[in-house]
mmCIF file of C-alpha atoms in Angstrom:
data_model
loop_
_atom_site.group_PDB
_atom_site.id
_atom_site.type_symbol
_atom_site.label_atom_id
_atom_site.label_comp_id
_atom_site.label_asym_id
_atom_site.label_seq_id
_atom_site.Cartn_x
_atom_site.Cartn_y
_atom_site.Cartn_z
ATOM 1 C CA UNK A 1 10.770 -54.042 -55.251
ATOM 2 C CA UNK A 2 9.621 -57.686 -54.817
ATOM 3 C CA UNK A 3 9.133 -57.881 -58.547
ATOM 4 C CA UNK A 4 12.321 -56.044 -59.368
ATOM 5 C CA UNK A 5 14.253 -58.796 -57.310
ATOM 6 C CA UNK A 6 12.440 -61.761 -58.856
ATOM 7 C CA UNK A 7 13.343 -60.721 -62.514
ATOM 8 C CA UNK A 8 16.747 -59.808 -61.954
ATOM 9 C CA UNK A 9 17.259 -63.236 -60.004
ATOM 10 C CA UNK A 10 17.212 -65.109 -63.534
ATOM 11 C CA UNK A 11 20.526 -65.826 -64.647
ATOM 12 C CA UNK A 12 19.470 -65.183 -68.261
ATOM 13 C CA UNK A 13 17.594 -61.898 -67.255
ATOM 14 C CA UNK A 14 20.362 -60.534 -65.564
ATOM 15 C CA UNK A 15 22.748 -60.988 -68.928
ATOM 16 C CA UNK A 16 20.288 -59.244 -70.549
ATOM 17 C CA UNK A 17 20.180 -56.111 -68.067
ATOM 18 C CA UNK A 18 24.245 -56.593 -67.907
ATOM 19 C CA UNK A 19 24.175 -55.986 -72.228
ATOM 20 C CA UNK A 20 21.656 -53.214 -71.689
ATOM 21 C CA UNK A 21 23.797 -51.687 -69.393
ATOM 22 C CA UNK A 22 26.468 -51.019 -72.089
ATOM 23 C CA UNK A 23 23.830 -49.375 -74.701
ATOM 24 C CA UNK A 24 20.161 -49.528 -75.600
ATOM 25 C CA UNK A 25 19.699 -52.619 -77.786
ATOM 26 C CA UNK A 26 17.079 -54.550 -79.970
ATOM 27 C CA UNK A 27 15.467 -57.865 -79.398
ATOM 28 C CA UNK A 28 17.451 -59.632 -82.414
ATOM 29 C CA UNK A 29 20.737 -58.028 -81.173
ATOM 30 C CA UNK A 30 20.608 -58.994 -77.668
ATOM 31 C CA UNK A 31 19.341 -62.438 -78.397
ATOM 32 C CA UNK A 32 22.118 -63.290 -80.700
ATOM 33 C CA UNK A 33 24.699 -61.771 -78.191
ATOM 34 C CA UNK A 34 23.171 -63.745 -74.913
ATOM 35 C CA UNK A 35 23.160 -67.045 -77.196
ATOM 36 C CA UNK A 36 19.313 -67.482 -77.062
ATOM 37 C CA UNK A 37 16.120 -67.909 -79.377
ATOM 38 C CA UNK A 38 14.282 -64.541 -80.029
ATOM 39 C CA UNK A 39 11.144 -65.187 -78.468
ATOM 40 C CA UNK A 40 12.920 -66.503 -75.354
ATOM 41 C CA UNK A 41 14.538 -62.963 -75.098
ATOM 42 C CA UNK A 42 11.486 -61.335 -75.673
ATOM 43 C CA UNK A 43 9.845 -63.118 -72.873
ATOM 44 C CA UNK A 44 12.273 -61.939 -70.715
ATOM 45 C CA UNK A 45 12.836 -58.321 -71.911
ATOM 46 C CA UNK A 46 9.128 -58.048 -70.999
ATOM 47 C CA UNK A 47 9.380 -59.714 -67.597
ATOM 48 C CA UNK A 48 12.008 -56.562 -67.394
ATOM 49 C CA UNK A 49 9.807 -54.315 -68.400
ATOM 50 C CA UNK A 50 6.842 -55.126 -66.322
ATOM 51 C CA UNK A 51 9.583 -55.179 -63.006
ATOM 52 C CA UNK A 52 10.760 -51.564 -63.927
ATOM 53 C CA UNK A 53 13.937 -52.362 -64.519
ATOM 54 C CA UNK A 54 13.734 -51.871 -68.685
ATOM 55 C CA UNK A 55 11.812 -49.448 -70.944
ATOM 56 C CA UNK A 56 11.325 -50.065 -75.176
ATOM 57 C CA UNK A 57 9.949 -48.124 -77.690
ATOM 58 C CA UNK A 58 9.251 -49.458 -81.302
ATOM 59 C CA UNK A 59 11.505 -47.957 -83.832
ATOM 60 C CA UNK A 60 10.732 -48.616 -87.337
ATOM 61 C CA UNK A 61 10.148 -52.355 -87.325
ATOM 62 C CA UNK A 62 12.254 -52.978 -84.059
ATOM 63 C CA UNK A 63 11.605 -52.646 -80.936
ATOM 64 C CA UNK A 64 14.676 -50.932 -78.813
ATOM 65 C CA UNK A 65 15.839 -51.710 -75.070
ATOM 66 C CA UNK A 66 17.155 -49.654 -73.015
ATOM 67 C CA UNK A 67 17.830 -49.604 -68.838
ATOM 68 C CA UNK A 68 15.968 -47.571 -66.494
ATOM 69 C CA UNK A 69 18.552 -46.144 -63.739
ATOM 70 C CA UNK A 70 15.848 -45.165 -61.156
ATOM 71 C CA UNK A 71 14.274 -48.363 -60.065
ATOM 72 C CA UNK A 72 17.720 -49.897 -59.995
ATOM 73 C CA UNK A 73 19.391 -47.052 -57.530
ATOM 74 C CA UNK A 74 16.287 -47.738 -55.731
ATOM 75 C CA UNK A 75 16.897 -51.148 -55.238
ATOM 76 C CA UNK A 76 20.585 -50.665 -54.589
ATOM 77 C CA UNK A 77 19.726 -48.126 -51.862
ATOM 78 C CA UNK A 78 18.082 -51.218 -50.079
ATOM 79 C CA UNK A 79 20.826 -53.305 -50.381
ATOM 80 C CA UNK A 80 22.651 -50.597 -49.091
ATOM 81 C CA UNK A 81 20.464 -49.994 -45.790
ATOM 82 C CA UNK A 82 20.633 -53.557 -45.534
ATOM 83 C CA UNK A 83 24.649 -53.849 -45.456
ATOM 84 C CA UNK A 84 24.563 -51.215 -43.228
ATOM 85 C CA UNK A 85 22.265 -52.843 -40.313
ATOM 86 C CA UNK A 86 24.489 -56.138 -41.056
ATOM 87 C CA UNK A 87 27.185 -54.054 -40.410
ATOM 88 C CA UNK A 88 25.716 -53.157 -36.996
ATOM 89 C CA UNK A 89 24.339 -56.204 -35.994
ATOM 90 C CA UNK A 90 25.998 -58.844 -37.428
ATOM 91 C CA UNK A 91 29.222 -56.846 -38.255
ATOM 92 C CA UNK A 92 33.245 -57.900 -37.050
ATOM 93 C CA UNK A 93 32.526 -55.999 -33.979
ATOM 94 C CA UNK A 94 28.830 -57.836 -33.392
ATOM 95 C CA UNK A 95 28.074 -60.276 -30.598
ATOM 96 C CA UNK A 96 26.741 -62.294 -33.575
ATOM 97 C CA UNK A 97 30.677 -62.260 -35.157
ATOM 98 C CA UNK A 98 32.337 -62.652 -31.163
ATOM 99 C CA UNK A 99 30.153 -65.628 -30.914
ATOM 100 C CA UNK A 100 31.383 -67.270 -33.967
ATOM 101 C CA UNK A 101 35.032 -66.859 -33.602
ATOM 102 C CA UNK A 102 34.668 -68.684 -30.704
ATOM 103 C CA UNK A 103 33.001 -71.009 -31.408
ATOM 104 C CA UNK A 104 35.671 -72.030 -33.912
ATOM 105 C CA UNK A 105 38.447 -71.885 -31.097
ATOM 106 C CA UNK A 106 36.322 -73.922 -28.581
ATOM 107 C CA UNK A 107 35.530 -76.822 -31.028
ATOM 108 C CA UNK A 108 38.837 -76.966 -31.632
ATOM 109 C CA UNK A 109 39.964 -76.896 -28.136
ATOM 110 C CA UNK A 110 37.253 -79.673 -27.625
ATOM 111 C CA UNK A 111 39.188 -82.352 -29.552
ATOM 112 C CA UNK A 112 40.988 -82.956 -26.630
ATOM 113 C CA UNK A 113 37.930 -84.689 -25.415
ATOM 114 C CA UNK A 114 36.791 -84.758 -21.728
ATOM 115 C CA UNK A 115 37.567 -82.163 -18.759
ATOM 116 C CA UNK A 116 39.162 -80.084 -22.014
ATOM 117 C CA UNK A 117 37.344 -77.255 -20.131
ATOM 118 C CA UNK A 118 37.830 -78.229 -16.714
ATOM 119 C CA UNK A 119 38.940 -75.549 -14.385
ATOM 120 C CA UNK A 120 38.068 -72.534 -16.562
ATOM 121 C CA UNK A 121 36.404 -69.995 -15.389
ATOM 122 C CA UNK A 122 34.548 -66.536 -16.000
ATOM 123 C CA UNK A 123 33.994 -63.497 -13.298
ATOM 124 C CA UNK A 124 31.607 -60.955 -14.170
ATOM 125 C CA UNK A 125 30.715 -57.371 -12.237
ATOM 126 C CA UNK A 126 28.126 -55.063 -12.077
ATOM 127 C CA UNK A 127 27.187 -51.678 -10.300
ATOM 128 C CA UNK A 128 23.792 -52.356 -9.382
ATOM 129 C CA UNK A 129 21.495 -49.572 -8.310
ATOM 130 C CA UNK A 130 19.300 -51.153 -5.567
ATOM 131 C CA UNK A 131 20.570 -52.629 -2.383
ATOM 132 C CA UNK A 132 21.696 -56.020 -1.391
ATOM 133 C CA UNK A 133 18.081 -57.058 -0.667
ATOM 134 C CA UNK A 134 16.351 -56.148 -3.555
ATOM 135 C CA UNK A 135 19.168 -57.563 -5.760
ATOM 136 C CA UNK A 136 18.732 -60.794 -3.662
ATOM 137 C CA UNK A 137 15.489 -60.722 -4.741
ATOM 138 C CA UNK A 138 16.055 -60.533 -8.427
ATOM 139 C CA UNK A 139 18.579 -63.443 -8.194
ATOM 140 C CA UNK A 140 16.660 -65.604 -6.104
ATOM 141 C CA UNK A 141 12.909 -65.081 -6.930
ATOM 142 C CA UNK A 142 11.182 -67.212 -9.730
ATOM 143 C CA UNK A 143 8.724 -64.135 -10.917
ATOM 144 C CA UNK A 144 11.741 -61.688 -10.647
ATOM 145 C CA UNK A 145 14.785 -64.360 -12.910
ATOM 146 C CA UNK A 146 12.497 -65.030 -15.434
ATOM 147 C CA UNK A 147 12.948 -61.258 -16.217
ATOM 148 C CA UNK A 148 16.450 -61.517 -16.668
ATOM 149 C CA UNK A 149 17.786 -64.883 -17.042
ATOM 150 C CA UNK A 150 17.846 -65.317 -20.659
ATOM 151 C CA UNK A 151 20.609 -64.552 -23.466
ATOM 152 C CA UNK A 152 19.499 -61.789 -25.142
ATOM 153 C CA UNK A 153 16.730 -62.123 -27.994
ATOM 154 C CA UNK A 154 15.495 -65.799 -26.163
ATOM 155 C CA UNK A 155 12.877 -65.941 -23.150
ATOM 156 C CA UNK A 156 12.576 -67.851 -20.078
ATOM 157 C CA UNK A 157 9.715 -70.430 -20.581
ATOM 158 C CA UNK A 158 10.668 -72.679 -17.655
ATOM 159 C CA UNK A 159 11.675 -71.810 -14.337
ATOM 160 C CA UNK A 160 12.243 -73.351 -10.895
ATOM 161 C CA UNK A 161 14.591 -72.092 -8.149
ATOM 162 C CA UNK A 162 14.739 -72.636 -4.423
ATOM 163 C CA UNK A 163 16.654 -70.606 -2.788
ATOM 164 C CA UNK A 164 17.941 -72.976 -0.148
ATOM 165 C CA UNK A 165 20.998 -75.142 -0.249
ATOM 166 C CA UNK A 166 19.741 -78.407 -1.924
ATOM 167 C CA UNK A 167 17.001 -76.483 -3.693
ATOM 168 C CA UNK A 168 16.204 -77.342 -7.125
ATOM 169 C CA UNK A 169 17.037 -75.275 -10.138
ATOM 170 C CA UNK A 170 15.654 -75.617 -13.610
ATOM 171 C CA UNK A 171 16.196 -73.095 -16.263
ATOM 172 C CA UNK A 172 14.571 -73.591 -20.109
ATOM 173 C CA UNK A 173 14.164 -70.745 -22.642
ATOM 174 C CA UNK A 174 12.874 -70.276 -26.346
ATOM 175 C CA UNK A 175 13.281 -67.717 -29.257
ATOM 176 C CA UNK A 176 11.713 -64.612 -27.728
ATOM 177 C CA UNK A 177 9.754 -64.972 -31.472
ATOM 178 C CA UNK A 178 8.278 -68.298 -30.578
ATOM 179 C CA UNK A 179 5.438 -67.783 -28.638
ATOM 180 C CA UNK A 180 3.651 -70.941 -29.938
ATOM 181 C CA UNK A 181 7.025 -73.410 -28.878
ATOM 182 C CA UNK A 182 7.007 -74.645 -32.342
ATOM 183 C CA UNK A 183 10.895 -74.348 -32.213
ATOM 184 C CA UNK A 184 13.119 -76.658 -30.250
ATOM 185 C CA UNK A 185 13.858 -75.528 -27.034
ATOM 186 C CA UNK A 186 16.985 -73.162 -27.255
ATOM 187 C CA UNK A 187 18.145 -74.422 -24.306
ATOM 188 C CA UNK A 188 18.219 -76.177 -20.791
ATOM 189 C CA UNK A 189 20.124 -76.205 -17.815
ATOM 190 C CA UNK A 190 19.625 -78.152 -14.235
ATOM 191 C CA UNK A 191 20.887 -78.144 -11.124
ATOM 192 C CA UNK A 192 20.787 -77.186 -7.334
ATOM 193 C CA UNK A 193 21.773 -74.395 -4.770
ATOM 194 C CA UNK A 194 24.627 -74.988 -2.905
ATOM 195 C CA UNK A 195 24.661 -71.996 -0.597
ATOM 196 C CA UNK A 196 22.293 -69.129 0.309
ATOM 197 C CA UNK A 197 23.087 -65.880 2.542
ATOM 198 C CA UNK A 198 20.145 -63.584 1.605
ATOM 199 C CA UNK A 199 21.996 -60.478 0.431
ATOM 200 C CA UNK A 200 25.499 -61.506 0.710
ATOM 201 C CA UNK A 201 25.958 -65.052 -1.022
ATOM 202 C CA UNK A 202 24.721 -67.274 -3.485
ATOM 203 C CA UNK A 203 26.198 -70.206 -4.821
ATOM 204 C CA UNK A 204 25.009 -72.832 -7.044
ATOM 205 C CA UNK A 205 25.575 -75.636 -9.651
ATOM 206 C CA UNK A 206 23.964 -76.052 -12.816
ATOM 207 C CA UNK A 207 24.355 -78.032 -15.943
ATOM 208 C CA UNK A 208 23.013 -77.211 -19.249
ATOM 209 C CA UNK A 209 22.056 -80.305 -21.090
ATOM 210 C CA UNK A 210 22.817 -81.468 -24.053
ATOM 211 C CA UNK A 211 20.754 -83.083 -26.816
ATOM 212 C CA UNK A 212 19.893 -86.173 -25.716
ATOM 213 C CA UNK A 213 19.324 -84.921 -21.905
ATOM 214 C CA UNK A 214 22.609 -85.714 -20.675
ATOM 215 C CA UNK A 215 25.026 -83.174 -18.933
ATOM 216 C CA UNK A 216 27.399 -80.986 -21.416
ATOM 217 C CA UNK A 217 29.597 -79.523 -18.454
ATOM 218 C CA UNK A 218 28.832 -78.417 -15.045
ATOM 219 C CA UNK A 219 28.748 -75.171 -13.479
ATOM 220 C CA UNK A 220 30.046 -73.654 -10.490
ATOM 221 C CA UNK A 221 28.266 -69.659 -10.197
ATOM 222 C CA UNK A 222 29.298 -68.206 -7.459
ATOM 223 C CA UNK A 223 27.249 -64.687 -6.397
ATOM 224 C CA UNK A 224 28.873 -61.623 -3.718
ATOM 225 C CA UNK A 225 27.010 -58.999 -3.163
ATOM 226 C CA UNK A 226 28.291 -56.046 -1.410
ATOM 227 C CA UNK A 227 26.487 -52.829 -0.550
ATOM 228 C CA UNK A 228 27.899 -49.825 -2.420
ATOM 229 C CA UNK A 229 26.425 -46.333 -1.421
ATOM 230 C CA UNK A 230 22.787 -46.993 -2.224
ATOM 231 C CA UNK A 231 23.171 -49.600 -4.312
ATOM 232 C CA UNK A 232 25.161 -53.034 -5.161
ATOM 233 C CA UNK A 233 28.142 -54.320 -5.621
ATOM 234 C CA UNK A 234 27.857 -57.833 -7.676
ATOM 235 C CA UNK A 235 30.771 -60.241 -8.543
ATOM 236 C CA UNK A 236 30.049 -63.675 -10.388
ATOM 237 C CA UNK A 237 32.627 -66.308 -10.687
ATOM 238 C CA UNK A 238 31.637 -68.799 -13.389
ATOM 239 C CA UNK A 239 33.832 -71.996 -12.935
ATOM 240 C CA UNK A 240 33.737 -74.996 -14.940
ATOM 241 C CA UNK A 241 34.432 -78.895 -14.040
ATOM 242 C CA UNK A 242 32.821 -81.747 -16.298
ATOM 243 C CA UNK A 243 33.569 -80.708 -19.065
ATOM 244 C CA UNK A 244 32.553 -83.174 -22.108
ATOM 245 C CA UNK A 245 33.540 -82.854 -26.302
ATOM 246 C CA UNK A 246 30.457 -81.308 -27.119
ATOM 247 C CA UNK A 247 30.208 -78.708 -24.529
ATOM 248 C CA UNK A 248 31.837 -76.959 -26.743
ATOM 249 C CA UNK A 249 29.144 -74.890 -28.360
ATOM 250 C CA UNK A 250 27.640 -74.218 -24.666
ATOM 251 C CA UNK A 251 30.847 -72.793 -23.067
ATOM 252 C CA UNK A 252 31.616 -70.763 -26.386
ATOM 253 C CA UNK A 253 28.640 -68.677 -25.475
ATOM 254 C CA UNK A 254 29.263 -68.070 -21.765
ATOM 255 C CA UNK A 255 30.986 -64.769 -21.959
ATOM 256 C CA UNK A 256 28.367 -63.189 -24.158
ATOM 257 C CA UNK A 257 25.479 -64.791 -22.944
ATOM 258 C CA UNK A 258 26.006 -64.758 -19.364
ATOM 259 C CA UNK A 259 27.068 -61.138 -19.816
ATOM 260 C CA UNK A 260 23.831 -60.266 -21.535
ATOM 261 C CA UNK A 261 21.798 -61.777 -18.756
ATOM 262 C CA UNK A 262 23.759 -59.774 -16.261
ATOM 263 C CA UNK A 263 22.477 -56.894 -18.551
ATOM 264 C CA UNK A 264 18.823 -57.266 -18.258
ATOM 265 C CA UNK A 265 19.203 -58.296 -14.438
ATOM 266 C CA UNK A 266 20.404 -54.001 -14.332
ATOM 267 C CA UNK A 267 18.069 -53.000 -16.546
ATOM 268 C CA UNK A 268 15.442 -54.815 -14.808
ATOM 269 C CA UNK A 269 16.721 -53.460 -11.044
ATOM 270 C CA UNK A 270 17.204 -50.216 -12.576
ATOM 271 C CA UNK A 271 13.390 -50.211 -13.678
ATOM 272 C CA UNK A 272 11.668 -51.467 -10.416
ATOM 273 C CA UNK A 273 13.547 -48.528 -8.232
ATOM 274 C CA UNK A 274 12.329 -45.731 -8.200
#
């Protein structure tokens, strides 16, 4: 397949395959019809040839080309399976797609320049199924958010959190792929705890920083839990202030990302109760 692709890529190879595909052909007749020398055409008939894509057989004193239709459905099969998963995965109904349409509206919206954001906010729920105090737990303990709090297909690979108002918070994560931290880091966000009611509130502020260290916006999350039956009742609120032009990119992702964490912090409750 790899050699298939790499003779087709050539711009004078694929004419060639495009004339074949009206009728088998000789040497001299496609190389006067594709504009080129002889033995330039038979170079790249043979390239063909040795891909798959196109068989010959000597006839008299020519030699005829012709197309071979199974190594090409072949390789449009692929592309088909690959269209497909894009469809899935980066398709109009993809996170991939969500994130990119708005991204165009919040860089747009960010030309009004600083506090464009302020005052917006996001509120989030989940049915968790453990109660109060092992959700607190999740939310609160270093071991136990490093789990969880991470977009989906990145990985904590820095984490400090006190739960205590005035504790410290510091969040970093990578490509779940780069294990070695060749890649810059994905992301960053600091900030500290503003209140803490083991199994009932949590409240904190944290800014993910831009670039060149600096703050892109600040956040307010706000945590309730409430028991539900056997489990947990969570609401976030997710309110903005600080706001600056390029926080644009960051707050673009909150829905999706935020969401996602929220995700893993169910799967990973629903996986440590038994």
């Amino acid at each position: 397949m790899d050699g298939l692709l790499a003779a087709l890529a050539d711009p004078a190879r694929w004419r060639l395959v495009n004339l074949l595909a009206e009728r088998p052909r000789p040497v001299g007749v496609l190389a006067e019809l594709a504009g080129a020398r002889q033995p330039q055409t038979t170079k790249h008939l043979q390239a063909l040839e040795r891909a798959g894509a196109v068989t010959s057989q000597r006839t008299g004193r020519r030699r005829v080309y012709a197309l071979r239709a199974g190594p090409l459905r072949d390789l449009a099969a692929e592309l088909d399976r690959l269209a497909e998963a894009a469809e899935r995965t980066g398709g109009p109904g993809s996170a991939f797609d969500r994130h990119r349409r708005s991204l165009r509206t919040e860089r747009l919206a960010a030309e009004q320049g600083p506090g464009w954001a302020d005052g917006r906010s996001f509120a989030f729920h989940r049915s968790l199924a453990a109660g109060p105090g092992e959700v607190w737990r999740h939310l609160t303990e270093p071991d136990l958010l490093a789990r969880w709090w991470a977009p989906q297909d990145l990985r904590v690979s820095e984490l400090a959190f006190d739960a205590a108002p005035g504790g410290r918070i510091v969040l970093e994560y990578r490509d779940t792929e780069d294990t070695g931290g060749t890649d810059p880091v994905a992301g960053r966000a600091e900030g500290a705890v503003e209140q803490a009611s083991p199994g009932e509130h949590l409240a904190y502020r944290l800014s993910p920083l831009l670039p060149d260290g600096s703050p892109a916006f600040t956040a307010r999350v706000d945590h309730r839990l409430r028991p539900a039956g056997a489990g947990t009742d969570l609401r976030v609120e997710y309110r903005i202030t600080d706001s600056t032009s390029p926080s644009a990119d960051f707050i673009a992702g909150i829905e999706t990302g935020f969401g996602q964490s929220l995700d893993a912090l169910a799967a990973s409750i629903g996986t440590d109760t038994p």
